[in-house]
Short mmCIF file of C-alpha atoms in Angstrom, two decimals:
data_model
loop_
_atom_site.label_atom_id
_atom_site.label_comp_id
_atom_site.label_asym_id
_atom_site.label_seq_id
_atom_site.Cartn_x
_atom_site.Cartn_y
_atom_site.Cartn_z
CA UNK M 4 81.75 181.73 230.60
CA UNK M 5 82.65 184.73 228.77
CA UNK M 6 79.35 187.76 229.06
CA UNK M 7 78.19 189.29 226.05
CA UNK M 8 78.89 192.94 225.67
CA UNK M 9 76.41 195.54 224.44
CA UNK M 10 78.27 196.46 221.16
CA UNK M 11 79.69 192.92 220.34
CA UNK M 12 82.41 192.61 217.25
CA UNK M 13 80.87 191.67 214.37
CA UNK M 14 83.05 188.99 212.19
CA UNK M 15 83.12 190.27 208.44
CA UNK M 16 83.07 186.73 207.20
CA UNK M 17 79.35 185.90 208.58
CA UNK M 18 78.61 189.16 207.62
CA UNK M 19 79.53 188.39 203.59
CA UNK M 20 77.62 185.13 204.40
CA UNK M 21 74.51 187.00 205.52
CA UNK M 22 71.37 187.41 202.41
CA UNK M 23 69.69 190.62 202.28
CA UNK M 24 67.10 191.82 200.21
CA UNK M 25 66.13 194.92 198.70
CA UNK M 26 62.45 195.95 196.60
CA UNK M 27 64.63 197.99 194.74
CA UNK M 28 66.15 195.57 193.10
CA UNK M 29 63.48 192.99 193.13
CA UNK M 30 60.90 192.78 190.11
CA UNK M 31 57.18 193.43 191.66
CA UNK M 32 54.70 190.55 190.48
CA UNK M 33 51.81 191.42 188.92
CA UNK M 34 48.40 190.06 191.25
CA UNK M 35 47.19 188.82 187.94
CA UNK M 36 48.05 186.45 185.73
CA UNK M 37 47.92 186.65 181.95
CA UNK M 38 48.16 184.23 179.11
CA UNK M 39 48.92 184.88 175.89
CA UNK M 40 46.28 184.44 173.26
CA UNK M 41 45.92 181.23 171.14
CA UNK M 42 48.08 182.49 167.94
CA UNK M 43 45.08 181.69 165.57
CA UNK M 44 41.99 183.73 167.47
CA UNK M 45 43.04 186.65 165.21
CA UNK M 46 43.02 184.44 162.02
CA UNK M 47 39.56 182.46 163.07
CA UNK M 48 38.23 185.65 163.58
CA UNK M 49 38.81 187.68 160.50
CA UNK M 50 37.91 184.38 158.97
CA UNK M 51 34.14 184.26 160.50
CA UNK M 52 33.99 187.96 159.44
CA UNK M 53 34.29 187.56 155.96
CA UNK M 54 32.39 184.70 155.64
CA UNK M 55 29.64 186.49 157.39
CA UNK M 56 30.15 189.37 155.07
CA UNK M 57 30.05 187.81 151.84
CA UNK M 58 26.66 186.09 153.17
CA UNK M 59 25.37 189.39 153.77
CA UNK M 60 26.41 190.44 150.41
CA UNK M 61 25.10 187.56 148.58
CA UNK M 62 22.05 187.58 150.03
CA UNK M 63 21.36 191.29 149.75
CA UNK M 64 22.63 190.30 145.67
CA UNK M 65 20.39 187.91 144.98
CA UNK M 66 16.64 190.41 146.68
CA UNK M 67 18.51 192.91 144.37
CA UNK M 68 19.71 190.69 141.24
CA UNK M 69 17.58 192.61 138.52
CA UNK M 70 18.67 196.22 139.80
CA UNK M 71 22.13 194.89 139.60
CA UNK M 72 23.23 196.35 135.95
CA UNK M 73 26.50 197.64 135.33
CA UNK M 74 24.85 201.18 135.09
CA UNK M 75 23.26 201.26 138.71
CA UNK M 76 26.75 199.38 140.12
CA UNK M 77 28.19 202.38 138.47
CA UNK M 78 25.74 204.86 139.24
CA UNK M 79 26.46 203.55 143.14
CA UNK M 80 29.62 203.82 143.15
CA UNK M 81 29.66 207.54 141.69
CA UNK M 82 26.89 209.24 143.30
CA UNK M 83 26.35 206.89 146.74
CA UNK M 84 29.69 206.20 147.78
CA UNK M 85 31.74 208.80 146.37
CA UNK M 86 28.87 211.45 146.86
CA UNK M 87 29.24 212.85 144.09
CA UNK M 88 26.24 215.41 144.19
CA UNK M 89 26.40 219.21 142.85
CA UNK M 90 22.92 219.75 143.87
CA UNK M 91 21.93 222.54 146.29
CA UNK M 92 18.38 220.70 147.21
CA UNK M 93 14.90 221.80 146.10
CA UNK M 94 13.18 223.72 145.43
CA UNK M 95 15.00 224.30 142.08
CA UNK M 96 14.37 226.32 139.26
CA UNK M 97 14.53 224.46 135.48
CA UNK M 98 16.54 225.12 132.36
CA UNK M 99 14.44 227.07 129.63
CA UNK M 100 11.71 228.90 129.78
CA UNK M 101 8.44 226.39 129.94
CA UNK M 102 7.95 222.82 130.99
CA UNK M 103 4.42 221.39 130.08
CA UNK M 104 2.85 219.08 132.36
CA UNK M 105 3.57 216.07 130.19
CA UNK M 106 7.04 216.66 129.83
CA UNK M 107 7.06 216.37 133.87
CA UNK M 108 7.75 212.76 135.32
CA UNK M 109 9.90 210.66 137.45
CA UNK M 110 12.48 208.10 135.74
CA UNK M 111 14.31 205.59 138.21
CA UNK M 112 12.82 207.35 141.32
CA UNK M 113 14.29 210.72 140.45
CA UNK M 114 12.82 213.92 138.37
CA UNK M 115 13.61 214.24 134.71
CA UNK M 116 11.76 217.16 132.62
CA UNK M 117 11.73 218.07 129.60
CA UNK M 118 11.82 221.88 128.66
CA UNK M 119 12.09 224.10 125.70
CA UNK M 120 15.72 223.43 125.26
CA UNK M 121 16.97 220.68 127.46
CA UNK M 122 16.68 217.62 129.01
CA UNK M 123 17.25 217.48 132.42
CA UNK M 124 17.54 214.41 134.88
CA UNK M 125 18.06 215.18 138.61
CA UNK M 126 19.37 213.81 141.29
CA UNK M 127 17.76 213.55 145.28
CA UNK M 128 20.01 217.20 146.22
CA UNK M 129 18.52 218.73 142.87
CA UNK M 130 21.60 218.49 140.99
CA UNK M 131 21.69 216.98 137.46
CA UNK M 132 22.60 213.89 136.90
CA UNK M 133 22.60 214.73 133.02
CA UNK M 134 21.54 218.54 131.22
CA UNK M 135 21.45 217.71 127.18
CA UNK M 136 20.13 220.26 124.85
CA UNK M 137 17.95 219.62 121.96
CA UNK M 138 16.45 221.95 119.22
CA UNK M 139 12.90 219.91 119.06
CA UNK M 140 10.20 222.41 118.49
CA UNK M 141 7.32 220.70 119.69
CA UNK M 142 9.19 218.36 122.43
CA UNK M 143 6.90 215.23 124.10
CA UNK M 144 8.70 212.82 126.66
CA UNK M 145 7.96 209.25 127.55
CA UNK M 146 9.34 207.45 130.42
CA UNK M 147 9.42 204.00 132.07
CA UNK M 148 11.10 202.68 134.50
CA UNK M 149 14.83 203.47 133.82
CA UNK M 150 14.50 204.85 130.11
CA UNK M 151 12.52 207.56 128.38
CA UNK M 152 12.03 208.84 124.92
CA UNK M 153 12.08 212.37 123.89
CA UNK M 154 10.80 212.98 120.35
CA UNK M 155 9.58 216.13 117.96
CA UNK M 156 6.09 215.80 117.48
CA UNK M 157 5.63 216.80 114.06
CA UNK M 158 9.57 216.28 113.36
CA UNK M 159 11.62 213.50 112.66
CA UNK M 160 14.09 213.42 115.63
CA UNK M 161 14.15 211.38 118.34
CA UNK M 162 16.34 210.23 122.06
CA UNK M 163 16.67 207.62 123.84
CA UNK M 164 18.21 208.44 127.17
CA UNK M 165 18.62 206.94 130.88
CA UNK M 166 19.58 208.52 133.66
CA UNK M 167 22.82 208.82 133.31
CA UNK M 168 23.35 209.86 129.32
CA UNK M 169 21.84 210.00 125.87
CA UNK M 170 22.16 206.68 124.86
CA UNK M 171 21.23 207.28 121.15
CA UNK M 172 19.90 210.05 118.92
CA UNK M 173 17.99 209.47 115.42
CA UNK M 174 15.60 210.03 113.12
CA UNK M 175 12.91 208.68 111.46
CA UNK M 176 11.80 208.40 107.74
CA UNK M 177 8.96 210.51 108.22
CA UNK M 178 7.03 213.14 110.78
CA UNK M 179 6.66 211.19 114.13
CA UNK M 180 3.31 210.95 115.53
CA UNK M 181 4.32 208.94 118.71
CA UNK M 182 6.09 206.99 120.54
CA UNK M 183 6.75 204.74 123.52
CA UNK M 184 9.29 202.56 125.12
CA UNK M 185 9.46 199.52 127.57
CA UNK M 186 11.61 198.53 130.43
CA UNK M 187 14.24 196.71 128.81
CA UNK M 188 15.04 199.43 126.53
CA UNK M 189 13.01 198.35 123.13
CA UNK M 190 11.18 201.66 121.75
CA UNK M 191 8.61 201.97 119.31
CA UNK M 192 8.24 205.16 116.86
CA UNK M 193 5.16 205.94 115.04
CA UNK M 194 5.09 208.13 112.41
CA UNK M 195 3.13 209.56 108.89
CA UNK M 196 3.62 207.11 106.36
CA UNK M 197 4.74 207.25 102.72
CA UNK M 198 2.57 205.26 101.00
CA UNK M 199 0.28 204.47 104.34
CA UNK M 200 -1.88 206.49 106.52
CA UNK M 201 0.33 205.54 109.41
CA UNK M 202 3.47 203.44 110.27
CA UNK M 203 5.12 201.89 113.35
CA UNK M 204 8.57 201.04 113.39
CA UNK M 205 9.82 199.27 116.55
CA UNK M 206 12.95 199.06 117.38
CA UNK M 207 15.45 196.78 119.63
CA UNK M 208 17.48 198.02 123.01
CA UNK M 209 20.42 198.46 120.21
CA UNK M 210 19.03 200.35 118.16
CA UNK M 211 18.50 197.56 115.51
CA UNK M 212 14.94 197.39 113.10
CA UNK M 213 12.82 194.68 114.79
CA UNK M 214 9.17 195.03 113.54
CA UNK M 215 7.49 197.38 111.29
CA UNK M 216 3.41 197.85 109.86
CA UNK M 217 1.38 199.78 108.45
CA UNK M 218 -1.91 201.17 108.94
CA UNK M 219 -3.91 202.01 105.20
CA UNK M 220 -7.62 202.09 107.00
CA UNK M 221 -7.43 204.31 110.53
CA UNK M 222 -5.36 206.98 110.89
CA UNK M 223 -3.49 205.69 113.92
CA UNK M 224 -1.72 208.34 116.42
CA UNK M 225 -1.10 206.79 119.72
CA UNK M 226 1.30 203.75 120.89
CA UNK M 227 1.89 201.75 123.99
CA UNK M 228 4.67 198.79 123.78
CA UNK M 229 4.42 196.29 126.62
CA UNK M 230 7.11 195.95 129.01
CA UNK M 231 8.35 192.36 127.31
CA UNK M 232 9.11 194.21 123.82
CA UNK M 233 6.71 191.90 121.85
CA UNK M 234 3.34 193.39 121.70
CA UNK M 235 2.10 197.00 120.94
CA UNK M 236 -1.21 198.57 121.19
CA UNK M 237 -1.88 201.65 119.39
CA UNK M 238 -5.13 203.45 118.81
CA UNK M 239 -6.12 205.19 115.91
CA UNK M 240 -9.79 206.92 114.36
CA UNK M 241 -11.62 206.99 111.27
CA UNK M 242 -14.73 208.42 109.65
CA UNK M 243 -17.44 205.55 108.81
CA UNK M 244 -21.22 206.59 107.60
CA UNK M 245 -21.00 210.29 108.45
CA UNK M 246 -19.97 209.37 112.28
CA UNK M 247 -16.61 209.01 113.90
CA UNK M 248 -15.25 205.69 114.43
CA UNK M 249 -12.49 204.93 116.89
CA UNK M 250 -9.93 201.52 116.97
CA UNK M 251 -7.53 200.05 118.94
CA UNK M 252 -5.01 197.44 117.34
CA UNK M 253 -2.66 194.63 119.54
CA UNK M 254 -0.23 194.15 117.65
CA UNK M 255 2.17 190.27 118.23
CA UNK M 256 5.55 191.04 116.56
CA UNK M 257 6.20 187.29 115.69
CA UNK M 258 2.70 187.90 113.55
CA UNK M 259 2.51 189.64 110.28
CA UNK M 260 -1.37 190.74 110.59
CA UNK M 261 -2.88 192.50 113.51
CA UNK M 262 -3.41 190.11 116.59
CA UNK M 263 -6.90 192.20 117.43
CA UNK M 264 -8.85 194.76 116.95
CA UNK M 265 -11.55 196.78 118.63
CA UNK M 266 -13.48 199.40 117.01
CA UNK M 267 -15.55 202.05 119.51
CA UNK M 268 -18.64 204.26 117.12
CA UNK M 269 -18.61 207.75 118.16
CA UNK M 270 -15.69 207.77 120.70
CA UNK M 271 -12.41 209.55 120.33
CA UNK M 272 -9.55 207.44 122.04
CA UNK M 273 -6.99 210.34 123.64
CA UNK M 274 -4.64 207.60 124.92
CA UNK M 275 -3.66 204.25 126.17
CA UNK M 276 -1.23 202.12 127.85
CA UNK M 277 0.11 198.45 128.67
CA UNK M 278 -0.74 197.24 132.06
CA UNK M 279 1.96 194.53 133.56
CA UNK M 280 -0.85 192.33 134.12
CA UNK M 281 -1.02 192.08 129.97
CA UNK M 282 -4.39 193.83 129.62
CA UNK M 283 -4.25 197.38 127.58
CA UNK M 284 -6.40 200.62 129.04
CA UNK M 285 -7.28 203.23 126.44
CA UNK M 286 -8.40 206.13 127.77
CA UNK M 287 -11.75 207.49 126.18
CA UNK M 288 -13.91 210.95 125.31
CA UNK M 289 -17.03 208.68 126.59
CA UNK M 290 -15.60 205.95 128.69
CA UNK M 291 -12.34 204.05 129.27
CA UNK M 292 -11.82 200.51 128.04
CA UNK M 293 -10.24 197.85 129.94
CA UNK M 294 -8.90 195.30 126.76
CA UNK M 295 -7.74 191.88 127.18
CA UNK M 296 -6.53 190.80 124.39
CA UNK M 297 -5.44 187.12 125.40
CA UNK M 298 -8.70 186.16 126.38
CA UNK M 299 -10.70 189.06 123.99
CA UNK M 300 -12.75 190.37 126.65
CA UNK M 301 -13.58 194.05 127.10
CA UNK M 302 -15.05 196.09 130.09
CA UNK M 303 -15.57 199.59 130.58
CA UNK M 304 -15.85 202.28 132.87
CA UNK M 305 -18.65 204.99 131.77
CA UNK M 306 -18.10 208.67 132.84
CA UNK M 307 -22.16 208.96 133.05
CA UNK M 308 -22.21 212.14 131.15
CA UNK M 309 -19.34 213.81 133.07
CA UNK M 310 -16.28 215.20 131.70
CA UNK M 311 -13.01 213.49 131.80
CA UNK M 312 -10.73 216.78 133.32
CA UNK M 313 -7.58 214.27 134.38
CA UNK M 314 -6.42 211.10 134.39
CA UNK M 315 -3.40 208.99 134.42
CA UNK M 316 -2.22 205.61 133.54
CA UNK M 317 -0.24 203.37 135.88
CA UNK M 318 1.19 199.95 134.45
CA UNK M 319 1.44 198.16 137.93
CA UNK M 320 -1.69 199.41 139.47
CA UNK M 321 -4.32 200.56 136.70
CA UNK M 322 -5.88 204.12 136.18
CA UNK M 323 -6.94 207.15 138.10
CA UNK M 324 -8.71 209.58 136.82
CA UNK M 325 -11.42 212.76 137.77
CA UNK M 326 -14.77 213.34 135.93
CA UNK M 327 -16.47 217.13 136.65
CA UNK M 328 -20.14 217.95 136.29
CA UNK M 329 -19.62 221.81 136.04
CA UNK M 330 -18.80 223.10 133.29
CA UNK M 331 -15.73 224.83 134.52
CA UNK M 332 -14.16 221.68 135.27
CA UNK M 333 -14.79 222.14 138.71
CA UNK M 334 -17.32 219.32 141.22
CA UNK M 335 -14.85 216.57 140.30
CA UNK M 336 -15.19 212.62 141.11
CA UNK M 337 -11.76 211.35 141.65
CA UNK M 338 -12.12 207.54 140.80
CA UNK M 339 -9.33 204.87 141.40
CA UNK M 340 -9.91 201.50 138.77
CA UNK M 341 -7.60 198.59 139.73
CA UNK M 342 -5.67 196.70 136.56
CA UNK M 343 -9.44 194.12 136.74
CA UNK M 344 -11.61 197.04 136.34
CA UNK M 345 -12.28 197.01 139.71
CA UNK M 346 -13.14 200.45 141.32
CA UNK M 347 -11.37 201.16 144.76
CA UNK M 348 -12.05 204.39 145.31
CA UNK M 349 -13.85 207.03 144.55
CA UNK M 350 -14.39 210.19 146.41
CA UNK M 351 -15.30 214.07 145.43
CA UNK M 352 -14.36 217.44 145.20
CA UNK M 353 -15.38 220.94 144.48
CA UNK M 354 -12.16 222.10 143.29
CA UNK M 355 -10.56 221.27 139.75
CA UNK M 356 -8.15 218.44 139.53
CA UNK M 357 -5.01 220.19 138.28
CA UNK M 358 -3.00 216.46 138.44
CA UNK M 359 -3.77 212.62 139.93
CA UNK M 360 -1.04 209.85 140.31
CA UNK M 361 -1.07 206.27 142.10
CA UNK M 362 1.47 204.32 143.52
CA UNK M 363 1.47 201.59 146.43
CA UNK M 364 -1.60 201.77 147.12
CA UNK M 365 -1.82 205.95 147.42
CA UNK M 366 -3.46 208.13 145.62
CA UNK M 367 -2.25 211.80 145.20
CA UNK M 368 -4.64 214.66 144.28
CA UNK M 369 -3.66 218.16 143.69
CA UNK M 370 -5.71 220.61 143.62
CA UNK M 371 -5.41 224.34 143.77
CA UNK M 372 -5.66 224.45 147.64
CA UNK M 373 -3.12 221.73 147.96
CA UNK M 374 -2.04 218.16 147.65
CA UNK M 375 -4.55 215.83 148.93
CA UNK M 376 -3.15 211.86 149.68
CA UNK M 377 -5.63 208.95 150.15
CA UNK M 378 -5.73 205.34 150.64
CA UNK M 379 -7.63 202.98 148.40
CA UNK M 380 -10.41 202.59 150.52
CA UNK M 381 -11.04 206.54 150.40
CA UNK M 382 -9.70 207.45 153.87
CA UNK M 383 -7.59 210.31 153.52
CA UNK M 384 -3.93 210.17 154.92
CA UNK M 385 -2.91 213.49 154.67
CA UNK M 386 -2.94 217.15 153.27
CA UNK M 387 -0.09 219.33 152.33
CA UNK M 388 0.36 222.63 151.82
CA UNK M 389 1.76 223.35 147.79
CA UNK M 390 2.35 226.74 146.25
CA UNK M 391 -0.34 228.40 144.48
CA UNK M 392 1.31 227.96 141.14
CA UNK M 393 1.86 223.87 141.62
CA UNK M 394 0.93 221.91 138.81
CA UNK M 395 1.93 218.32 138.66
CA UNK M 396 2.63 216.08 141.52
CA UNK M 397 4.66 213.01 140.97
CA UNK M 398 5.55 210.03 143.57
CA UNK M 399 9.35 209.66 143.95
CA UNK M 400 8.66 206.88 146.47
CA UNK M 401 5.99 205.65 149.04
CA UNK M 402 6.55 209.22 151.17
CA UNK M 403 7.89 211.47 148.82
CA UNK M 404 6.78 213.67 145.55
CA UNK M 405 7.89 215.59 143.32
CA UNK M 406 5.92 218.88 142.42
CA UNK M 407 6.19 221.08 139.16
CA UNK M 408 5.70 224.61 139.01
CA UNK M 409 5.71 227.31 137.17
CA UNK M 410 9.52 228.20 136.98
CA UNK M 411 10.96 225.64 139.48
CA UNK M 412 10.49 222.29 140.75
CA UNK M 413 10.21 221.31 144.38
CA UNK M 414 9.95 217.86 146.70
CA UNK M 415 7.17 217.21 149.68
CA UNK M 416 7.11 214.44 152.17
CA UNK M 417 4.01 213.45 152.26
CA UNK M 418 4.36 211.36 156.28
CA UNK M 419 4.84 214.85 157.75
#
């Protein structure tokens, strides 16, 4: 037997035989595994998306179907999703030299005035949604909801305008007296008449005659057209046996005579207004009438010899208004009368009432210390700080107002 040596030959054929391996050549395996998705997770999923979307959107459509008008889907797409704002934020000051407190209100949630020489809508950053002059020398402005009227009082001219533009300017036959317009856009115009005392005209969302009468026994100066565009009340006042006689007509525009009529001896109506709920509230020198014309009921509210100093007129809710016993219009009762003539609140204060408004349930008093906000029941929810020259205060919405001034216009939250 041949012994192994230490360094034996090595035969190259076995050698060439022999497997080796190298991790540099070899792929490393991953410790995990991975499969590939299903190929239609990405199409069931975009699927679910947008049939979750378009729920959202239909549902949010139909809570939102009557706001849905080609001018708010416009107005959104403008001024909410392009931002298109100029607006530098309040407080702001207003075109021309004087805005009275009438001329002050809020149109579509926003502020829209009406000065000297313009017409001015704004938007939330104070910028204007629309700036229109006019050459009206005695200037009155009506708004509800999303239109308003602007008309010369003693003059023949008249606008309609939304928030966005002047939809239509005109004039009337003769010197207007009034005017009013509803939700949907159908206005009324009251004016001197030719061969009457007084005569209303009322016309449709297109501008289009759609009722007229005429008034040969009061001299009628005031109108309020219901939010439907079929009725009108309008109040007007006589003289009758040496004494003053005031009357309030409702007025059906598929009728040719006068639906009713209420006459009030020795009290001067200075305004009145269609409630939602149907009933009219004309606002008194002696008292305030609640009128239900469907049912022909009346009920008052007395101002037990007290002076009417402020008041105002909501359609959804009813009135508010403040009666002083000084004679400097100071000592005020601020009362709160729901659209049944129910009272909800009433509270007092020594100062004067300078404005009053109502909305959701809120009642806003300012005064010339400040704004004062209460609940229904009385309970007050708050007390802000105004300038010393405020003199309107208008809700925008359930937290925030809108306050006039002398030269400028500014916005208070009302929560903080």
């Amino acid at each position: 037997m041949k012994k192994r040596g230490r360094y034996q030959q090595i035969d190259p054929k076995k050698v060439e035989e022999r497997k080796y391996t190298s991790y540099e050549d070899e792929p490393l395996k991953e410790s995990r595994t991975t499969e590939d998705a299903p190929p239609n997770t990405t199409k069931t999923f975009i699927r679910v998306f947008l049939i979750l979307f378009i729920s959202v959107v239909a549902v949010l459509a139909f809570i939102n179907l009557e706001k849905l008008t080609p001018e708010n889907i416009s107005h959104w797409f403008e001024y909410d999703l392009l931002g298109k704002t100029d607006g530098n934020g309040y407080p702001v000051r207003f075109n021309g030299t004087s805005v009275s407190s009438g001329n002050f209100s809020v149109m579509d949630g926003m502020p829209i005035y009406c000065s000297d020489t313009s017409i001015v809508v704004l938007n939330s950053n104070a910028g204007e949604y629309q700036s229109s002059q006019h050459s009206f020398a005695a200037p009155v402005l009506k708004t509800n909801l999303n239109y308003s009227i602007v008309y010369n009082a003693d003059g023949t001219g008249y606008k309609i305008i939304d928030r966005e533009k002047t939809l239509y300017s005109g004039n009337a036959d003769y010197k207007i007296l009034d005017a009013d317009i509803s939700s949907d856009g159908t206005y009324a115009v009251l004016t001197r008449g030719g061969d009457y005392l007084s005569e209303l005209t009322v016309y449709k969302n297109n501008n289009k005659k759609k009722y007229a009468y005429s008034f040969a026994d009061y001299y009628v100066n005031k109108v309020s057209i219901n939010n439907s565009g079929n009725m009108a009340a309008l109040s007007g006042v006589t003289a009758k046996n040496g004494g003053l006689v005031s009357a309030v007509y409702i007025l059906d525009f598929t009728q040719e005579n006068y639906f009713r009529k209420y006459e009030f001896d020795s009290s001067f109506i200075y305004d009145l207004s269609y409630l939602d709920n149907g009933k009219v509230i004309a606002v008194g020198s002696d008292a305030s009438y609640y009128l239900d014309a469907e049912n022909n009921k009346k009920d008052e509210v007395y101002y037990q010899m007290k002076t009417l100093t402020n008041y105002n007129i909501s359609r959804n809710y009813g009135l508010v208004l403040s009666l002083s016993s000084g004679s400097d219009g100071r000592f005020c009762d601020v009362m709160a009368v729901n659209a049944d003539c129910k009272t909800d609140m009433s509270i007092s204060t020594a100062n004067k009432v300078l404005s009053i408004d109502v909305r959701n349930g809120k009642v806003a008093v300012l005064l010339p210390t400040g704004l004062n906000v209460y609940d229904l029941t009385g309970k007050q929810l708050a007390t802000v700080n105004t300038s010393t020259d405020a003199r309107k205060a208008c809700f925008s919405d359930n937290s925030n107002m809108y306050i006039l001034a002398t030269s400028r216009i500014g916005i208070i939250n009302i929560d903080n």
